[in-house]
N, CA, C and O atoms as a printed pandas DataFrame, in Angstrom:
     atom_number atom_name residue_name chain_id  residue_number  x_coord  y_coord  z_coord
0              1         N          UNK        A               1   61.328  -30.668   53.931
1              2        CA          UNK        A               1   61.259  -30.380   51.987
2              3         C          UNK        A               1   60.855  -28.869   50.759
3              4         O          UNK        A               1   59.840  -28.337   50.309
4              5         N          UNK        A               2   61.399  -28.803   50.718
5              6        CA          UNK        A               2   61.241  -27.876   49.317
6              7         C          UNK        A               2   60.078  -28.007   48.531
7              8         O          UNK        A               2   59.689  -27.203   47.684
8              9         N          UNK        A               3   59.556  -29.048   48.856
9             10        CA          UNK        A               3   57.838  -29.553   48.109
10            11         C          UNK        A               3   57.668  -28.779   48.637
11            12         O          UNK        A               3   58.203  -27.732   48.273
12            13         N          UNK        A               4   56.748  -28.778   49.936
13            14        CA          UNK        A               4   55.630  -28.631   51.015
14            15         C          UNK        A               4   55.252  -26.991   50.573
15            16         O          UNK        A               4   55.737  -25.872   50.738
16            17         N          UNK        A               5   53.762  -27.780   49.733
17            18        CA          UNK        A               5   53.320  -25.742   50.078
18            19         C          UNK        A               5   52.928  -25.044   50.870
19            20         O          UNK        A               5   52.256  -24.041   50.631
20            21         N          UNK        A               6   53.316  -25.486   52.127
21            22        CA          UNK        A               6   53.409  -24.623   53.554
22            23         C          UNK        A               6   54.492  -24.917   54.830
23            24         O          UNK        A               6   54.345  -25.298   55.991
24            25         N          UNK        A               7   55.909  -24.456   53.811
25            26        CA          UNK        A               7   56.830  -24.220   54.710
26            27         C          UNK        A               7   56.983  -22.890   54.581
27            28         O          UNK        A               7   56.467  -22.164   53.732
28            29         N          UNK        A               8   58.042  -22.466   55.852
29            30        CA          UNK        A               8   57.202  -20.746   55.136
30            31         C          UNK        A               8   58.891  -20.593   55.181
31            32         O          UNK        A               8   59.810  -21.125   55.803
32            33         N          UNK        A               9   58.720  -19.380   53.983
33            34        CA          UNK        A               9   59.872  -18.756   52.732
34            35         C          UNK        A               9   60.052  -17.169   53.643
35            36         O          UNK        A               9   59.144  -16.362   53.845
36            37         N          UNK        A              10   61.912  -17.017   54.214
37            38        CA          UNK        A              10   61.277  -15.586   54.373
38            39         C          UNK        A              10   61.180  -14.565   53.418
39            40         O          UNK        A              10   60.879  -15.018   52.314
40            41         N          UNK        A              11   61.307  -13.514   53.443
41            42        CA          UNK        A              11   60.346  -13.039   52.354
42            43         C          UNK        A              11   61.714  -11.763   51.859
43            44         O          UNK        A              11   62.321  -11.623   52.921
44            45         N          UNK        A              12   62.119  -11.230   51.244
45            46        CA          UNK        A              12   63.620  -10.167   50.553
46            47         C          UNK        A              12   63.335   -9.011   51.407
47            48         O          UNK        A              12   63.796   -8.683   52.501
48            49         N          UNK        A              13   62.382   -8.426   50.569
49            50        CA          UNK        A              13   61.421   -7.386   50.949
50            51         C          UNK        A              13   61.585   -6.988   52.494
51            52         O          UNK        A              13   62.242   -6.003   52.829
52            53         N          UNK        A              14   61.124   -7.586   53.144
53            54        CA          UNK        A              14   61.304   -7.591   54.732
54            55         C          UNK        A              14   61.506   -8.682   55.395
55            56         O          UNK        A              14   60.615   -9.529   55.449
56            57         N          UNK        A              15   62.991   -8.905   56.164
57            58        CA          UNK        A              15   63.172   -9.953   57.173
58            59         C          UNK        A              15   62.077  -10.057   58.088
59            60         O          UNK        A              15   62.203  -11.152   58.636
60            61         N          UNK        A              16   60.708   -9.260   58.682
61            62        CA          UNK        A              16   60.270  -10.269   59.901
62            63         C          UNK        A              16   59.623  -10.674   58.786
63            64         O          UNK        A              16   58.654  -10.367   59.480
64            65         N          UNK        A              17   58.863  -11.321   57.033
65            66        CA          UNK        A              17   57.567  -11.423   56.458
66            67         C          UNK        A              17   58.409  -13.086   56.441
67            68         O          UNK        A              17   59.496  -13.353   55.929
68            69         N          UNK        A              18   57.218  -14.249   57.384
69            70        CA          UNK        A              18   57.125  -15.552   56.729
70            71         C          UNK        A              18   56.607  -16.251   56.469
71            72         O          UNK        A              18   56.050  -16.907   57.349
72            73         N          UNK        A              19   56.391  -16.680   54.775
73            74        CA          UNK        A              19   55.381  -16.938   54.101
74            75         C          UNK        A              19   55.262  -18.220   53.712
75            76         O          UNK        A              19   56.123  -19.097   53.791
76            77         N          UNK        A              20   54.572  -18.272   53.445
77            78        CA          UNK        A              20   53.653  -20.315   52.740
78            79         C          UNK        A              20   54.150  -20.258   51.506
79            80         O          UNK        A              20   53.683  -19.637   50.552
80            81         N          UNK        A              21   55.536  -21.214   51.561
81            82        CA          UNK        A              21   55.717  -21.872   50.070
82            83         C          UNK        A              21   54.405  -21.203   48.644
83            84         O          UNK        A              21   54.714  -20.550   47.648
84            85         N          UNK        A              22   52.990  -21.666   49.051
85            86        CA          UNK        A              22   52.242  -21.418   48.246
86            87         C          UNK        A              22   51.658  -20.291   48.086
87            88         O          UNK        A              22   50.980  -20.065   47.084
88            89         N          UNK        A              23   51.869  -19.241   49.240
89            90        CA          UNK        A              23   51.398  -17.586   48.363
90            91         C          UNK        A              23   52.499  -17.513   47.920
91            92         O          UNK        A              23   52.347  -16.805   46.925
92            93         N          UNK        A              24   53.676  -17.809   47.997
93            94        CA          UNK        A              24   55.089  -16.957   48.124
94            95         C          UNK        A              24   55.353  -16.400   47.036
95            96         O          UNK        A              24   56.257  -15.575   47.165
96            97         N          UNK        A              25   54.673  -16.556   45.282
97            98        CA          UNK        A              25   55.041  -15.063   44.743
98            99         C          UNK        A              25   53.799  -14.380   44.399
99           100         O          UNK        A              25   53.710  -13.552   43.492
100          101         N          UNK        A              26   52.726  -14.801   45.248
101          102        CA          UNK        A              26   51.600  -13.492   45.937
102          103         C          UNK        A              26   52.049  -12.024   46.998
103          104         O          UNK        A              26   51.801  -10.819   47.035
104          105         N          UNK        A              27   52.584  -12.704   47.512
105          106        CA          UNK        A              27   53.438  -11.352   48.260
106          107         C          UNK        A              27   54.529  -11.363   47.693
107          108         O          UNK        A              27   54.937  -10.212   47.847
108          109         N          UNK        A              28   55.322  -11.951   47.096
109          110        CA          UNK        A              28   56.377  -11.187   46.178
110          111         C          UNK        A              28   56.026   -9.774   45.726
111          112         O          UNK        A              28   56.701   -8.813   46.094
112          113         N          UNK        A              29   54.717   -9.622   44.742
113          114        CA          UNK        A              29   54.099   -8.621   43.962
114          115         C          UNK        A              29   54.004   -7.677   44.808
115          116         O          UNK        A              29   54.631   -6.639   44.593
116          117         N          UNK        A              30   53.037   -7.837   46.203
117          118        CA          UNK        A              30   52.416   -7.252   46.632
118          119         C          UNK        A              30   54.017   -6.775   47.654
119          120         O          UNK        A              30   54.018   -5.674   48.204
120          121         N          UNK        A              31   54.933   -7.463   47.759
121          122        CA          UNK        A              31   55.930   -6.525   48.828
122          123         C          UNK        A              31   56.227   -5.720   48.272
123          124         O          UNK        A              31   56.424   -4.697   48.926
124          125         N          UNK        A              32   56.458   -5.639   46.725
125          126        CA          UNK        A              32   57.364   -5.170   45.717
126          127         C          UNK        A              32   57.157   -3.823   45.287
127          128         O          UNK        A              32   58.079   -3.202   44.758
128          129         N          UNK        A              33   55.765   -3.198   45.507
129          130        CA          UNK        A              33   55.062   -2.274   46.147
130          131         C          UNK        A              33   55.395   -2.265   46.994
131          132         O          UNK        A              33   56.523   -1.772   46.977
132          133         N          UNK        A              34   54.973   -2.663   48.329
133          134        CA          UNK        A              34   55.110   -1.579   49.385
134          135         C          UNK        A              34   56.514   -0.892   50.081
135          136         O          UNK        A              34   56.638    0.070   50.838
136          137         N          UNK        A              35   57.600   -1.908   49.427
137          138        CA          UNK        A              35   59.366   -1.762   49.307
138          139         C          UNK        A              35   59.749   -1.546   48.393
139          140         O          UNK        A              35   60.726   -2.286   48.277
140          141         N          UNK        A              36   59.562   -0.448   46.774
141          142        CA          UNK        A              36   60.101    0.091   46.616
142          143         C          UNK        A              36   61.430    0.190   46.504
143          144         O          UNK        A              36   61.872   -0.766   45.866
144          145         N          UNK        A              37   62.185    0.880   46.824
145          146        CA          UNK        A              37   62.926    0.683   47.329
146          147         C          UNK        A              37   64.463   -0.338   47.268
147          148         O          UNK        A              37   65.508   -0.443   46.626
148          149         N          UNK        A              38   63.820   -0.873   48.273
149          150        CA          UNK        A              38   64.160   -2.580   48.210
150          151         C          UNK        A              38   64.470   -2.940   46.736
151          152         O          UNK        A              38   65.508   -2.939   46.073
152          153         N          UNK        A              39   63.021   -3.286   46.442
153          154        CA          UNK        A              39   62.671   -3.435   45.092
154          155         C          UNK        A              39   64.107   -3.457   44.081
155          156         O          UNK        A              39   64.676   -4.332   43.428
156          157         N          UNK        A              40   64.306   -2.225   44.300
157          158        CA          UNK        A              40   65.875   -1.465   42.918
158          159         C          UNK        A              40   67.308   -2.409   43.754
159          160         O          UNK        A              40   68.445   -2.469   43.285
160          161         N          UNK        A              41   66.868   -3.037   45.005
161          162        CA          UNK        A              41   68.100   -2.874   44.995
162          163         C          UNK        A              41   68.840   -4.758   44.710
163          164         O          UNK        A              41   69.949   -5.272   44.856
164          165         N          UNK        A              42   67.204   -5.335   44.161
165          166        CA          UNK        A              42   66.910   -6.749   44.246
166          167         C          UNK        A              42   67.088   -7.208   42.408
167          168         O          UNK        A              42   67.100   -6.355   41.520
168          169         N          UNK        A              43   67.209   -8.667   42.165
169          170        CA          UNK        A              43   67.780   -8.503   41.316
170          171         C          UNK        A              43   66.530   -9.996   41.119
171          172         O          UNK        A              43   65.975  -10.574   42.054
172          173         N          UNK        A              44   66.407  -10.237   39.959
173          174        CA          UNK        A              44   65.762  -11.706   39.424
174          175         C          UNK        A              44   66.595  -12.735   39.174
175          176         O          UNK        A              44   67.569  -12.491   38.462
176          177         N          UNK        A              45   66.430  -13.928   39.627
177          178        CA          UNK        A              45   66.875  -14.950   38.948
178          179         C          UNK        A              45   66.595  -15.156   37.643
179          180         O          UNK        A              45   65.447  -15.390   37.266
180          181         N          UNK        A              46   67.706  -15.083   36.766
181          182        CA          UNK        A              46   67.241  -15.753   35.774
182          183         C          UNK        A              46   66.764  -17.347   35.934
183          184         O          UNK        A              46   66.601  -17.924   34.858
184          185         N          UNK        A              47   66.581  -17.935   36.841
185          186        CA          UNK        A              47   66.061  -19.242   36.692
186          187         C          UNK        A              47   64.581  -19.849   37.288
187          188         O          UNK        A              47   63.996  -20.839   36.847
188          189         N          UNK        A              48   63.975  -18.647   38.839
189          190        CA          UNK        A              48   63.342  -18.760   39.224
190          191         C          UNK        A              48   62.852  -17.527   39.774
191          192         O          UNK        A              48   62.812  -16.965   40.869
192          193         N          UNK        A              49   62.598  -17.383   38.934
193          194        CA          UNK        A              49   61.497  -15.988   39.160
194          195         C          UNK        A              49   61.741  -15.404   40.971
195          196         O          UNK        A              49   62.276  -14.348   41.309
196          197         N          UNK        A              50   61.103  -16.578   41.977
197          198        CA          UNK        A              50   61.640  -16.473   43.195
198          199         C          UNK        A              50   62.424  -16.565   44.437
199          200         O          UNK        A              50   62.499  -16.780   45.646
200          201         N          UNK        A              51   62.932  -16.266   43.358
201          202        CA          UNK        A              51   64.891  -15.738   44.334
202          203         C          UNK        A              51   65.314  -14.125   42.789
203          204         O          UNK        A              51   65.369  -13.654   41.652
204          205         N          UNK        A              52   65.483  -14.115   44.450
205          206        CA          UNK        A              52   65.286  -12.922   44.187
206          207         C          UNK        A              52   66.574  -11.977   45.455
207          208         O          UNK        A              52   66.294  -11.707   46.623
208          209         N          UNK        A              53   67.994  -11.639   44.719
209          210        CA          UNK        A              53   69.263  -11.527   45.385
210          211         C          UNK        A              53   69.858  -10.295   45.063
211          212         O          UNK        A              53   69.830   -9.600   44.047
212          213         N          UNK        A              54   70.408  -10.181   46.170
213          214        CA          UNK        A              54   71.175   -8.247   45.810
214          215         C          UNK        A              54   71.743   -8.277   44.313
215          216         O          UNK        A              54   72.353   -9.286   43.960
216          217         N          UNK        A              55   71.623   -7.537   43.690
217          218        CA          UNK        A              55   72.061   -6.673   42.335
218          219         C          UNK        A              55   73.820   -7.375   42.150
219          220         O          UNK        A              55   74.155   -7.747   41.025
220          221         N          UNK        A              56   74.659   -7.476   43.135
221          222        CA          UNK        A              56   75.299   -7.657   43.644
222          223         C          UNK        A              56   76.648   -8.793   43.828
223          224         O          UNK        A              56   77.795   -8.878   44.268
224          225         N          UNK        A              57   75.346   -9.722   42.999
225          226        CA          UNK        A              57   75.601  -10.486   44.001
226          227         C          UNK        A              57   74.815  -12.207   42.958
227          228         O          UNK        A              57   74.853  -13.404   43.242
228          229         N          UNK        A              58   74.323  -11.590   41.994
229          230        CA          UNK        A              58   74.106  -12.320   40.782
230          231         C          UNK        A              58   73.969  -13.213   40.348
231          232         O          UNK        A              58   73.124  -14.081   40.134
232          233         N          UNK        A              59   75.845  -12.721   40.063
233          234        CA          UNK        A              59   76.261  -13.706   38.415
234          235         C          UNK        A              59   76.605  -14.719   39.406
235          236         O          UNK        A              59   76.703  -15.867   38.972
236          237         N          UNK        A              60   76.915  -14.428   41.301
237          238        CA          UNK        A              60   77.379  -15.756   41.853
238          239         C          UNK        A              60   76.151  -17.069   41.325
239          240         O          UNK        A              60   76.221  -18.079   40.625
240          241         N          UNK        A              61   74.783  -16.186   42.315
241          242        CA          UNK        A              61   74.281  -16.925   42.668
242          243         C          UNK        A              61   73.694  -17.441   41.218
243          244         O          UNK        A              61   72.977  -18.441   41.170
244          245         N          UNK        A              62   74.023  -16.736   40.106
245          246        CA          UNK        A              62   73.392  -17.748   38.957
246          247         C          UNK        A              62   74.030  -19.307   38.338
247          248         O          UNK        A              62   73.368  -20.138   37.716
248          249         N          UNK        A              63   75.666  -19.422   38.759
249          250        CA          UNK        A              63   76.777  -20.118   38.748
250          251         C          UNK        A              63   75.804  -21.346   40.016
251          252         O          UNK        A              63   75.644  -22.450   39.496
252          253         N          UNK        A              64   75.415  -21.277   40.978
253          254        CA          UNK        A              64   75.034  -22.065   42.245
254          255         C          UNK        A              64   73.733  -21.705   42.414
255          256         O          UNK        A              64   73.324  -21.292   43.499
256          257         N          UNK        A              65   72.824  -21.855   41.155
257          258        CA          UNK        A              65   71.278  -22.322   41.311
258          259         C          UNK        A              65   71.445  -23.524   41.353
259          260         O          UNK        A              65   72.264  -24.383   41.024
260          261         N          UNK        A              66   70.464  -23.403   41.843
261          262        CA          UNK        A              66   70.036  -25.373   42.050
262          263         C          UNK        A              66   68.908  -25.054   40.679
263          264         O          UNK        A              66   69.228  -25.839   39.786
264          265         N          UNK        A              67   67.958  -24.357   40.317
265          266        CA          UNK        A              67   67.513  -24.048   39.640
266          267         C          UNK        A              67   67.257  -24.284   37.181
267          268         O          UNK        A              67   66.531  -24.329   36.188
268          269         N          UNK        A              68   69.108  -24.344   38.031
269          270        CA          UNK        A              68   69.587  -23.670   36.183
270          271         C          UNK        A              68   69.449  -25.199   35.755
271          272         O          UNK        A              68   68.785  -25.314   34.724
272          273         N          UNK        A              69   69.878  -26.320   36.250
273          274        CA          UNK        A              69   69.472  -27.349   36.542
274          275         C          UNK        A              69   68.629  -27.859   35.060
275          276         O          UNK        A              69   68.743  -28.291   33.912
276          277         N          UNK        A              70   68.178  -27.638   35.594
277          278        CA          UNK        A              70   66.214  -28.302   35.358
278          279         C          UNK        A              70   66.326  -27.369   34.283
279          280         O          UNK        A              70   66.556  -28.340   33.563
280          281         N          UNK        A              71   66.390  -26.239   33.355
281          282        CA          UNK        A              71   66.194  -25.058   32.750
282          283         C          UNK        A              71   67.540  -25.998   31.502
283          284         O          UNK        A              71   67.091  -26.059   30.358
284          285         N          UNK        A              72   68.553  -26.453   31.614
285          286        CA          UNK        A              72   69.239  -27.349   31.619
286          287         C          UNK        A              72   68.994  -28.422   30.633
287          288         O          UNK        A              72   69.109  -28.555   29.415
288          289         N          UNK        A              73   68.598  -29.158   31.674
289          290        CA          UNK        A              73   67.656  -30.223   31.176
290          291         C          UNK        A              73   67.016  -30.118   30.125
291          292         O          UNK        A              73   67.317  -30.719   29.094
292          293         N          UNK        A              74   65.788  -29.128   30.280
293          294        CA          UNK        A              74   64.753  -28.639   29.538
294          295         C          UNK        A              74   64.830  -28.739   27.837
295          296         O          UNK        A              74   64.118  -29.208   26.950
296          297         N          UNK        A              75   66.895  -27.587   27.975
297          298        CA          UNK        A              75   67.084  -27.248   26.523
298          299         C          UNK        A              75   67.705  -28.238   26.038
299          300         O          UNK        A              75   68.016  -28.383   24.856
300          301         N          UNK        A              76   67.993  -29.236   27.258
301          302        CA          UNK        A              76   68.652  -30.224   26.275
302          303         C          UNK        A              76   67.562  -31.975   25.604
303          304         O          UNK        A              76   67.937  -32.847   24.820
304          305         N          UNK        A              77   66.154  -31.827   26.397
305          306        CA          UNK        A              77   65.429  -32.320   26.192
306          307         C          UNK        A              77   64.610  -32.271   24.858
307          308         O          UNK        A              77   64.148  -33.181   24.169
308          309         N          UNK        A              78   64.564  -29.962   24.627
309          310        CA          UNK        A              78   64.147  -29.864   23.542
310          311         C          UNK        A              78   65.043  -29.982   22.623
311          312         O          UNK        A              78   64.769  -28.928   22.047
312          313         N          UNK        A              79   65.852  -30.391   22.047
313          314        CA          UNK        A              79   66.581  -30.548   21.386
314          315         C          UNK        A              79   66.750  -31.628   21.152
315          316         O          UNK        A              79   66.318  -31.877   20.027
316          317         N          UNK        A              80   67.190  -32.505   21.652
317          318        CA          UNK        A              80   67.149  -33.833   21.465
318          319         C          UNK        A              80   64.889  -34.163   20.637
319          320         O          UNK        A              80   64.697  -34.347   19.435
320          321         N          UNK        A              81   63.906  -34.136   21.508
321          322        CA          UNK        A              81   62.900  -34.224   20.419
322          323         C          UNK        A              81   63.112  -33.454   18.893
323          324         O          UNK        A              81   62.530  -33.832   17.877
324          325         N          UNK        A              82   63.826  -32.586   18.935
325          326        CA          UNK        A              82   63.117  -31.861   17.554
326          327         C          UNK        A              82   63.780  -33.085   17.049
327          328         O          UNK        A              82   63.195  -34.028   16.516
328          329         N          UNK        A              83   65.337  -32.964   17.310
329          330        CA          UNK        A              83   66.259  -33.986   16.615
330          331         C          UNK        A              83   65.957  -35.347   16.323
331          332         O          UNK        A              83   66.718  -36.081   15.694
332          333         N          UNK        A              84   65.042  -35.627   16.698
333          334        CA          UNK        A              84   64.363  -37.353   16.606
334          335         C          UNK        A              84   63.268  -36.937   14.961
335          336         O          UNK        A              84   63.070  -37.481   13.874
336          337         N          UNK        A              85   62.692  -35.331   15.862
337          338        CA          UNK        A              85   61.218  -35.201   15.112
338          339         C          UNK        A              85   62.013  -35.154   13.332
339          340         O          UNK        A              85   61.240  -35.424   12.413
340          341         N          UNK        A              86   63.322  -34.857   13.005
341          342        CA          UNK        A              86   63.881  -34.434   12.097
342          343         C          UNK        A              86   63.858  -35.993   10.810
343          344         O          UNK        A              86   63.685  -36.132    9.600
344          345         N          UNK        A              87   64.145  -36.890   11.999
345          346        CA          UNK        A              87   65.204  -38.189   11.501
346          347         C          UNK        A              87   64.174  -38.346   10.804
347          348         O          UNK        A              87   64.157  -38.792    9.657
348          349         N          UNK        A              88   62.622  -37.753   11.874
349          350        CA          UNK        A              88   61.418  -39.031   11.463
350          351         C          UNK        A              88   60.611  -38.198   10.480
351          352         O          UNK        A              88   59.684  -39.000   10.362
352          353         N          UNK        A              89   60.200  -36.980    9.524
353          354        CA          UNK        A              89   60.150  -36.763    9.579
354          355         C          UNK        A              89   60.064  -37.268    8.087
355          356         O          UNK        A              89   61.053  -37.860    7.655
356          357         N          UNK        A              90   58.682  -37.044    7.034
357          358        CA          UNK        A              90   58.658  -37.876    5.664
358          359         C          UNK        A              90   58.784  -36.454    4.841
359          360         O          UNK        A              90   58.402  -35.420    5.389
360          361         N          UNK        A              91   59.364  -36.432    3.427
361          362        CA          UNK        A              91   59.827  -35.260    2.496
362          363         C          UNK        A              91   58.735  -35.333    1.966
363          364         O          UNK        A              91   58.352  -36.486    1.767
364          365         N          UNK        A              92   57.903  -34.331    1.574
365          366        CA          UNK        A              92   56.683  -34.448    0.782
366          367         C          UNK        A              92   57.097  -34.020   -0.081
367          368         O          UNK        A              92   56.197  -34.017   -0.920
368          369         N          UNK        A              93   57.916  -33.629   -0.458
369          370        CA          UNK        A              93   58.461  -33.053   -2.160
370          371         C          UNK        A              93   58.332  -33.950   -3.408
371          372         O          UNK        A              93   58.675  -35.130   -3.472
372          373         N          UNK        A              94   57.895  -33.356   -4.192
373          374        CA          UNK        A              94   57.630  -34.060   -4.859
374          375         C          UNK        A              94   58.029  -33.495   -6.370
375          376         O          UNK        A              94   57.250  -32.575   -6.619
376          377         N          UNK        A              95   59.082  -33.733   -7.624
377          378        CA          UNK        A              95   59.171  -32.885   -8.732
378          379         C          UNK        A              95   58.623  -32.368   -9.444
379          380         O          UNK        A              95   57.999  -33.189  -10.117
380          381         N          UNK        A              96   58.335  -30.791   -9.949
381          382        CA          UNK        A              96   57.363  -30.757  -11.125
382          383         C          UNK        A              96   57.188  -31.184  -12.010
383          384         O          UNK        A              96   58.132  -31.676  -12.629
384          385         N          UNK        A              97   56.021  -31.212  -12.470
385          386        CA          UNK        A              97   55.499  -32.151  -13.917
386          387         C          UNK        A              97   56.960  -31.559  -15.449
387          388         O          UNK        A              97   57.205  -30.406  -15.806
388          389         N          UNK        A              98   57.477  -32.620  -15.869
389          390        CA          UNK        A              98   58.666  -31.996  -16.930
390          391         C          UNK        A              98   58.179  -31.526  -18.552
391          392         O          UNK        A              98   58.168  -32.473  -19.339
392          393         N          UNK        A              99   57.989  -30.884  -18.827
393          394        CA          UNK        A              99   57.684  -30.779  -20.928
394          395         C          UNK        A              99   58.743  -31.045  -21.783
395          396         O          UNK        A              99   58.779  -30.757  -22.979
396          397         N          UNK        A             100   59.613  -31.609  -21.130
397          398        CA          UNK        A             100   60.798  -31.164  -21.774
398          399         C          UNK        A             100   61.665  -33.010  -22.401
399          400         O          UNK        A             100   62.232  -33.753  -21.600
400          401         N          UNK        A             101   61.562  -33.242  -23.502
401          402        CA          UNK        A             101   61.963  -34.030  -23.544
402          403         C          UNK        A             101   63.582  -34.741  -24.618
403          404         O          UNK        A             101   63.823  -34.458  -25.791
404          405         N          UNK        A             102   64.311  -35.553  -23.816
405          406        CA          UNK        A             102   65.397  -34.594  -24.396
406          407         C          UNK        A             102   65.860  -35.534  -25.080
407          408         O          UNK        A             102   67.022  -35.560  -25.485
408          409         N          UNK        A             103   64.927  -36.503  -25.311
409          410        CA          UNK        A             103   65.557  -38.267  -26.557
410          411         C          UNK        A             103   65.122  -37.254  -27.889
411          412         O          UNK        A             103   65.673  -37.247  -28.989
412          413         N          UNK        A             104   64.108  -36.512  -27.498
413          414        CA          UNK        A             104   63.697  -36.223  -29.664
414          415         C          UNK        A             104   64.771  -34.932  -29.370
415          416         O          UNK        A             104   65.087  -34.171  -30.285
């Protein structure tokens, strides 16, 4: 189950490290410092910072990343919300008083 906080995830810096999902972000920070040479070869997914892939594979990962759908849906929902706000907005603009009388 991908939502299980106790499931084990393999560390991208050291294949022998298996970390619980709930501790994984903290482990990544710690391990990045311990393995700077490996860190240079990995790229971070723009949709999920927990996805570290070899730099050469990043574009392929971006195309297939499951988290991309969540971001795209978020963008759609935000733009729909903005459009609704624009349609419901009532203008408070009032014309300034005019001293001219064109009838005279």
